[in-house]
Structure formats: structure tokens, C-alpha cells
Coordinates of C-alpha atoms in Angstrom, one line a residue:
M1 CA 17.3 -13.9 7.7
L2 CA 15.5 -11.7 10.8
T3 CA 14.5 -7.7 10.6
L4 CA 13.4 -6.2 13.0
H5 CA 11.2 -2.7 12.0
V6 CA 10.5 -0.5 14.7
A7 CA 9.2 3.2 14.7
E8 CA 10.2 6.1 16.5
N9 CA 6.4 7.0 17.8
S10 CA 5.1 3.2 18.5
P11 CA 8.3 1.9 19.8
E12 CA 6.1 -0.4 21.3
S13 CA 5.0 -2.4 18.5
A14 CA 7.6 -2.8 16.9
V15 CA 7.7 -6.0 14.4
L16 CA 10.4 -9.0 14.3
V17 CA 10.2 -10.4 11.0
D18 CA 11.6 -13.7 9.8
G19 CA 11.1 -14.0 5.9
A20 CA 7.3 -13.8 4.9
T21 CA 6.3 -14.1 8.5
I22 CA 5.6 -12.1 11.6
A23 CA 7.8 -14.1 14.1
A24 CA 6.9 -11.4 17.0
V25 CA 5.6 -8.1 18.2
A26 CA 6.6 -7.1 20.9
P27 CA 7.9 -3.3 22.5
Y28 CA 11.8 -2.6 21.1
E29 CA 13.2 -3.7 23.7
R30 CA 12.6 -6.4 24.5
L31 CA 12.7 -7.8 21.0
T32 CA 16.2 -6.6 20.7
A33 CA 16.8 -8.5 23.7
A34 CA 14.9 -11.8 22.2
A35 CA 16.9 -11.3 18.6
P36 CA 20.0 -9.2 19.1
Q37 CA 21.6 -10.3 15.5
A38 CA 18.0 -9.3 13.7
R39 CA 18.9 -6.4 11.5
V40 CA 17.2 -3.3 12.2
R41 CA 15.2 -0.9 10.4
R42 CA 14.4 2.3 12.3
W43 CA 11.6 4.7 10.8
P44 CA 9.9 7.9 11.9
G45 CA 6.4 7.5 12.7
I46 CA 3.9 5.0 13.7
L47 CA 4.1 1.4 12.3
M48 CA 0.2 -0.6 11.6
P49 CA -1.4 -2.9 9.5
G50 CA -1.5 -1.5 6.6
L51 CA -4.6 0.0 4.9
L52 CA -7.1 -1.7 2.4
N53 CA -8.4 0.4 -0.9
P54 CA -11.9 -0.8 -1.2
Y55 CA -11.9 1.0 -4.5
A56 CA -9.5 -1.2 -7.0
P57 CA -11.7 -1.9 -9.8
E58 CA -11.6 2.1 -10.0
L59 CA -8.7 2.8 -9.2
L60 CA -7.1 0.1 -11.8
E61 CA -9.1 -0.8 -14.0
S62 CA -11.1 3.2 -14.8
T63 CA -8.6 4.7 -14.2
Y64 CA -5.2 5.4 -16.5
H65 CA -1.5 6.3 -14.5
P66 CA 0.3 7.3 -16.9
D67 CA 3.9 6.2 -17.9
P68 CA 6.3 8.9 -16.7
R69 CA 7.5 8.6 -20.2
E70 CA 4.2 10.5 -21.2
A71 CA 4.7 13.4 -18.9
D72 CA 4.6 16.0 -21.3
A73 CA 1.4 15.1 -23.3
L74 CA -0.9 12.8 -20.4
G75 CA 0.9 14.9 -17.2
T76 CA 1.5 12.8 -14.1
E77 CA -1.6 12.5 -12.4
P78 CA -4.1 10.0 -12.6
I79 CA -6.6 10.0 -15.1
T80 CA -10.0 8.9 -14.7
G81 CA -14.0 9.4 -16.3
E82 CA -14.0 8.8 -20.1
R83 CA -10.6 10.5 -20.8
A84 CA -8.9 7.2 -19.2
A85 CA -11.5 5.3 -20.8
E86 CA -10.6 6.4 -24.8
I87 CA -6.9 6.0 -24.1
F88 CA -7.6 2.6 -23.2
R89 CA -10.0 2.0 -26.0
K90 CA -7.4 2.8 -28.3
N91 CA -4.7 0.6 -27.1
P92 CA -5.9 -1.9 -25.2
A93 CA -2.7 -3.2 -23.9
A94 CA -2.1 -0.4 -21.7
L95 CA -4.1 -1.2 -18.6
G96 CA -1.5 -3.8 -17.2
A97 CA 1.1 -1.3 -17.4
S98 CA -1.6 1.4 -16.0
A99 CA -2.2 -1.0 -13.9
R100 CA 1.1 -2.0 -13.0
R101 CA 1.4 2.1 -12.6
G102 CA -1.2 2.2 -10.3
V103 CA -0.4 -0.8 -7.7
Q104 CA 3.1 1.2 -7.4
R105 CA 1.3 4.3 -6.4
M106 CA -1.4 2.5 -3.7
L107 CA 1.7 0.9 -2.7
A108 CA 3.2 4.2 -1.2
H109 CA -0.3 5.3 0.5
G110 CA 0.5 2.0 2.4
T111 CA -2.0 -0.5 1.0
V112 CA -1.5 -4.0 1.7
A113 CA -5.0 -5.3 1.2
V114 CA -7.5 -4.0 -1.5
A115 CA -11.4 -5.1 -2.6
G116 CA -14.2 -5.1 -5.4
E117 CA -14.1 -7.6 -8.2
F118 CA -11.8 -7.5 -11.3
R119 CA -13.3 -7.8 -15.0
S120 CA -10.8 -7.6 -16.8
R121 CA -7.6 -10.6 -16.1
A122 CA -5.0 -8.6 -17.0
V123 CA -5.0 -6.2 -13.7
A124 CA -6.2 -9.4 -11.2
D125 CA -2.6 -10.9 -12.5
V126 CA -1.0 -7.5 -11.5
V127 CA -2.3 -7.0 -7.7
R128 CA -1.9 -11.3 -7.8
R129 CA 2.2 -11.0 -9.1
A130 CA 2.6 -7.6 -5.7
A131 CA 1.1 -9.7 -3.6
L132 CA -1.6 -7.7 -2.5
A133 CA -4.3 -9.4 0.1
V134 CA -7.7 -9.5 -1.0
G135 CA -10.5 -8.6 1.1
Q136 CA -14.4 -7.9 0.8
R137 CA -15.5 -5.0 0.1
P138 CA -17.6 -3.0 2.4
P139 CA -21.5 -2.9 1.5
R140 CA -21.3 0.9 1.0
L141 CA -18.4 2.9 -0.2
P142 CA -18.7 6.7 0.9
G143 CA -17.0 7.7 -2.1
P144 CA -14.9 9.2 -4.1
P145 CA -12.4 6.5 -5.2
S146 CA -9.3 7.7 -4.0
L147 CA -5.8 6.3 -3.5
S148 CA -5.9 7.8 0.2
P149 CA -9.5 6.9 1.2
R150 CA -11.6 8.0 3.2
P151 CA -12.6 6.6 6.1
L152 CA -9.6 4.8 5.9
I153 CA -9.7 0.8 6.2
L154 CA -6.8 -0.4 8.4
L155 CA -5.9 -4.4 8.5
P156 CA -6.6 -5.9 12.0
P157 CA -4.0 -5.4 14.7
L158 CA -0.3 -7.4 13.4
A159 CA 0.1 -10.6 15.3
S160 CA 3.3 -13.0 16.4
S161 CA 2.6 -15.9 12.7
G162 CA 0.7 -13.5 10.6
A163 CA 1.8 -12.8 7.5
A164 CA 4.2 -10.4 7.4
R165 CA 2.7 -7.0 5.5
F166 CA 2.1 -3.4 7.0
A167 CA 3.1 -0.4 6.6
V168 CA 4.7 3.0 8.0
F169 CA 3.8 6.5 8.1
D170 CA 5.7 9.7 9.6
V171 CA 2.7 10.9 11.4
A172 CA 2.8 11.8 15.5
S173 CA 0.0 9.1 16.3
R174 CA -3.5 7.1 14.7
D175 CA -5.7 10.9 15.1
E176 CA -2.9 12.3 12.3
L177 CA -2.6 9.4 10.4
V178 CA -6.4 9.7 9.8
Q179 CA -6.4 14.0 9.5
R180 CA -2.9 14.1 7.0
G181 CA -4.5 10.3 5.3
A182 CA -2.4 7.9 3.3
G183 CA 0.5 9.9 1.9
T184 CA 2.5 10.2 4.9
C185 CA 3.8 6.6 4.0
V186 CA 7.0 5.8 3.9
A187 CA 7.5 2.1 4.0
T188 CA 4.7 -0.2 2.9
V189 CA 5.7 -3.8 3.9
I190 CA 4.6 -7.6 1.8
E191 CA 5.2 -11.1 2.7
G192 CA 8.1 -9.2 4.8
R193 CA 9.7 -7.5 1.3
M194 CA 10.0 -3.7 1.0
V195 CA 7.4 -2.8 -1.3
Y196 CA 7.6 1.1 -1.2
R197 CA 9.9 3.4 1.2
A198 CA 10.0 7.0 0.4
R199 CA 13.3 8.6 -0.8

């Protein structure tokens, strides 16, 4: 099934998706004329290649992402440092579940690729099952680890026959995305599947 994604502030870069592959990247009018049968998904903001987060080991192996049912005891924000280490020492099985929740947070920030070497097989399996691409970690990282790292690392431009992985951010321009960060993400697509959509 063909799906056409178009964002309000970047209609010149609409994306036609066929399964897990990008069939074409072109202005919206051209793609609707070429594929009138395609299902259309309209978004606010701009459609961009997704982001690479180079802090995957720090965010998924050294950070505890609380289960919503733990909110009363642990809160809802990610837990780092010695407190996270103590949680994993007491319950090693918590690492995989925490990583799954962490990946969901990353997807909600437009992340479609990660970098860094994992020590835990459980975490590596979570990343693989989420179909996140694995890229090369930059030699120098400005830090600190974040779901919206600065500077943002965008993947190469989208192209026909490439993997259908991209994100949509509710901003007016690329400059505003850089200023406001990845928390402006409203949709993330990996292998043609919508893996995150803002409510």
C-alpha cells in the first residue's frame, strides 16, 4: 500500500512510501498526480530525515526509565547515576524493560538511528527489534547525554529506493528545530511503519 506523507511547512519534500521503502521524494502536487491512489498523511511542521542519537548506551544501559506504575515511588522522569545503577543491581531483569521504555522515548524525539557500543545483549536486542539503524559514534561528543542532544545529528537526505525512516517536527523551519530541539517531534516512521505519533 502506498502512503504519501506531507508536512505543512515542507510540501516540496513530500515522501511516497511503498512498504518499507521510499518510492519517491518530490513536491506534494507531483506525487499526488503520480499516485492518486496513495493514502495521504498530513502533518504540521516539517518532514526531515530522522535523527541519530549518539548516546544510546548512556540512555539505555545507564539510565532507568520508570514504568508508569512506578510513578508514585520513582516519578516519571529518567533516572541516572548511582540511583539507576542501584535499581539495576537489585533487579537485573529491569534493564530490558527499561530499555524498551527508553527506546519509546527516543522514538518520540525523532530518533531513527543510534550509535555507541552496547555491553548488554538485552539492550542490543531491544534496539534491533525496534529496527533502529546503528550508525558510527562521532569521535567527540559534546554531551551531556540527552534525548534531544545538541547539536542534533540529522541523517542524510531522503532518497528514492532508500529505507523509509524519517520524522516530522512541528516547527516552521530547520533553524527552529535546532533551536527548540527534538521534543517537537510529532511523528516517527521506521521501515514504513509509524512507530510514534503525538496525541
